[in-house]
Amino acid sequence: MSEAPVTRKRGFPYRTVIVLVGGMAIFSFLSGGGPTAEPQGPAASAAPTARSSAEAAQVEGLLVSVVTAAGLGPILNSADVRPPLPPEMNSLPRTVVRAASTRDPNGIPLIAISFVDAAAARAAATQLAAYLVAPVNLVLVPPGAQFSLFQSGNLLVILQRTPSADLDSEAANTLLLTLQGMLEEVPLPR
């Protein structure tokens, strides 16, 4: 006769649970801890912020006045626009206001870069103008993009447009003419 297999009573697998919990604790510790207790809120813009709320309001006011003078609707608090800038200018505060029309509800972005004073903006204007036309710097810019650069006090204002892709070329031309009439244009080398 053969012997019956010995069956042992299986209890709760403590060892397996301890290994799993310990593994999760080690993984959690090594990966920076568990989830945060409170939600972090919306993601912040990548753009550096203005030095003060008064400065931000002044810059925004200038851009809004240009957009409304062109007969277009200003869009505030839009997504950040990252124009091609020399590396040393990436940390400067910038403000974006879009000029919307009925044919282009997303709007054409106007980007104002704030400098400490007008002399610093004037000194940076020639460097930025040369940077905006150098092909090696325009890797992430659509083909055929055109830039216009303007100065107003301590601000440099960039208008970037692609005429072949403009949803409302008439509005873009009107905005350009308004900028030329209200701000000092910085010539771009050709």
Coordinates of C-alpha atoms in Angstrom, one line a residue:
M1 CA 0.0 0.0 0.0
S2 CA 1.1 3.5 -0.7
E3 CA 1.1 6.1 1.9
A4 CA -1.3 8.9 1.6
P5 CA 0.3 12.3 0.9
V6 CA 0.7 14.4 4.0
T7 CA -1.4 17.5 3.8
R8 CA -0.4 20.3 5.9
K9 CA -2.8 23.0 6.8
R10 CA -1.9 26.2 5.1
G11 CA -2.3 29.2 7.3
F12 CA -2.2 32.9 6.3
P13 CA 0.9 33.5 4.3
Y14 CA 2.5 36.0 6.7
R15 CA 5.9 35.7 5.1
T16 CA 4.6 36.7 1.7
V17 CA 2.7 39.7 3.0
I18 CA 5.7 40.9 5.0
V19 CA 7.9 40.6 1.9
L20 CA 5.4 42.5 -0.3
V21 CA 4.8 45.3 2.3
G22 CA 8.5 45.6 2.9
G23 CA 9.3 45.8 -0.8
M24 CA 6.7 48.5 -1.3
A25 CA 8.1 50.5 1.6
I26 CA 11.6 50.3 0.3
F27 CA 10.4 51.2 -3.2
S28 CA 8.4 54.1 -1.9
F29 CA 11.4 55.4 0.2
L30 CA 13.8 55.1 -2.8
S31 CA 11.4 56.9 -5.2
G32 CA 10.9 59.9 -3.0
G33 CA 8.1 58.9 -0.7
G34 CA 4.4 58.3 -1.2
P35 CA 1.9 60.6 -2.8
T36 CA 1.5 64.1 -1.5
A37 CA -1.3 64.7 0.9
E38 CA -2.5 67.8 -0.8
P39 CA -2.9 68.5 -4.5
Q40 CA -0.3 70.8 -5.9
G41 CA -2.6 73.0 -8.0
P42 CA -2.3 73.9 -11.7
A43 CA 1.1 73.8 -13.3
A44 CA 2.9 77.1 -13.4
S45 CA 3.9 78.8 -16.6
A46 CA 7.4 78.3 -17.8
A47 CA 7.8 82.0 -18.3
P48 CA 9.6 84.1 -15.8
T49 CA 7.3 86.4 -13.9
A50 CA 7.4 90.2 -13.8
R51 CA 9.4 91.8 -11.0
S52 CA 6.2 93.3 -9.5
S53 CA 2.5 93.3 -10.1
A54 CA 2.7 97.0 -11.0
E55 CA 5.3 96.2 -13.7
A56 CA 3.2 93.3 -15.0
A57 CA 0.1 95.5 -15.2
Q58 CA 2.1 98.2 -17.0
V59 CA 3.5 95.8 -19.6
E60 CA 0.1 94.1 -20.1
G61 CA -1.6 97.5 -20.5
L62 CA 0.9 98.5 -23.2
L63 CA 0.2 95.3 -25.2
V64 CA -3.5 95.6 -24.7
S65 CA -3.5 99.2 -26.0
V66 CA -1.6 98.2 -29.1
V67 CA -4.0 95.3 -29.8
T68 CA -7.1 97.4 -29.2
A69 CA -5.7 100.3 -31.4
A70 CA -5.4 97.7 -34.2
G71 CA -9.1 96.9 -33.7
L72 CA -8.5 93.4 -32.4
G73 CA -9.5 91.7 -29.2
P74 CA -6.8 91.1 -26.6
I75 CA -6.6 87.7 -25.0
L76 CA -4.9 87.7 -21.6
N77 CA -3.6 84.8 -19.5
S78 CA -3.0 82.7 -22.6
A79 CA -0.5 79.9 -22.8
D80 CA 3.2 80.8 -22.7
V81 CA 4.9 81.5 -26.0
R82 CA 8.6 80.8 -26.2
P83 CA 10.2 82.9 -28.9
P84 CA 13.7 82.1 -30.0
L85 CA 15.8 84.0 -27.5
P86 CA 19.5 84.1 -26.8
P87 CA 20.2 81.9 -23.7
E88 CA 21.0 84.9 -21.5
M89 CA 17.6 86.4 -22.2
N90 CA 15.6 83.2 -21.3
S91 CA 15.4 84.2 -17.6
L92 CA 14.0 87.7 -18.3
P93 CA 10.4 88.3 -17.4
R94 CA 8.1 88.2 -20.4
T95 CA 4.4 88.9 -21.0
V96 CA 2.2 87.5 -23.7
V97 CA -1.0 89.1 -25.0
R98 CA -2.7 87.6 -28.1
A99 CA -4.5 89.7 -30.7
A100 CA -7.6 87.9 -31.7
S101 CA -10.0 88.5 -34.7
T102 CA -13.1 86.8 -35.9
R103 CA -11.1 84.8 -38.4
D104 CA -8.3 84.0 -35.9
P105 CA -9.9 83.4 -32.5
N106 CA -6.6 82.0 -31.1
G107 CA -4.9 85.3 -31.8
I108 CA -1.5 86.5 -32.9
P109 CA 1.0 86.5 -30.0
L110 CA 2.8 89.7 -28.9
I111 CA 5.6 88.9 -26.6
A112 CA 7.1 91.6 -24.4
I113 CA 10.5 91.0 -22.7
S114 CA 11.2 93.2 -19.7
F115 CA 14.7 94.6 -19.0
V116 CA 15.9 96.5 -16.0
D117 CA 15.9 99.8 -17.9
A118 CA 15.7 101.4 -21.4
A119 CA 19.5 101.4 -21.8
A120 CA 19.6 97.6 -21.2
A121 CA 16.8 97.0 -23.6
R122 CA 18.5 99.1 -26.2
A123 CA 21.8 97.2 -25.8
A124 CA 20.0 93.9 -26.0
A125 CA 17.9 94.9 -29.1
T126 CA 20.7 94.6 -31.6
Q127 CA 21.8 91.2 -30.2
L128 CA 18.2 89.9 -30.3
A129 CA 17.6 91.3 -33.8
A130 CA 20.6 89.4 -35.0
Y131 CA 19.5 86.3 -33.2
L132 CA 16.0 86.4 -34.7
V133 CA 17.4 86.1 -38.3
A134 CA 20.1 83.6 -37.8
P135 CA 18.9 80.3 -39.4
V136 CA 20.7 78.1 -36.8
N137 CA 18.5 79.6 -34.0
L138 CA 15.2 79.0 -35.8
V139 CA 15.0 75.3 -35.5
L140 CA 11.6 75.2 -33.7
V141 CA 10.2 78.1 -35.8
P142 CA 7.8 77.3 -38.7
P143 CA 9.3 77.7 -42.2
G144 CA 8.6 81.2 -43.6
A145 CA 8.2 82.8 -40.1
Q146 CA 8.8 86.5 -40.0
F147 CA 9.8 88.5 -37.0
S148 CA 9.4 92.2 -36.1
L149 CA 11.1 93.7 -33.1
F150 CA 10.0 96.9 -31.3
Q151 CA 11.2 98.8 -28.3
S152 CA 9.2 100.8 -25.8
G153 CA 11.3 102.0 -22.8
N154 CA 12.6 98.9 -21.0
L155 CA 10.6 96.5 -23.2
L156 CA 11.4 94.7 -26.3
V157 CA 8.2 93.5 -28.1
I158 CA 8.4 90.6 -30.6
L159 CA 5.7 89.9 -33.3
Q160 CA 6.2 86.5 -34.9
R161 CA 4.0 85.5 -37.8
T162 CA 4.0 83.1 -40.7
P163 CA 2.2 84.8 -43.6
S164 CA 1.6 81.5 -45.4
A165 CA -0.2 80.1 -42.3
D166 CA -1.9 83.3 -41.0
L167 CA -5.6 82.6 -40.4
D168 CA -6.3 86.3 -40.8
S169 CA -3.5 88.0 -42.7
E170 CA -5.4 91.3 -42.8
A171 CA -5.4 91.4 -39.0
A172 CA -1.8 90.5 -38.8
N173 CA -0.9 93.3 -41.3
T174 CA -3.0 95.8 -39.3
L175 CA -1.3 94.7 -36.0
L176 CA 2.1 95.2 -37.6
L177 CA 1.2 98.7 -38.9
T178 CA -0.1 99.6 -35.5
L179 CA 3.1 98.5 -33.8
Q180 CA 5.1 100.5 -36.3
G181 CA 3.0 103.5 -35.5
M182 CA 3.1 103.2 -31.7
L183 CA 6.5 101.7 -30.8
E184 CA 10.0 102.2 -32.1
E185 CA 10.9 99.5 -34.6
V186 CA 14.3 97.8 -34.3
P187 CA 15.6 96.9 -37.7
L188 CA 16.5 93.3 -38.3
P189 CA 19.6 92.6 -40.3
R190 CA 18.9 90.9 -43.6

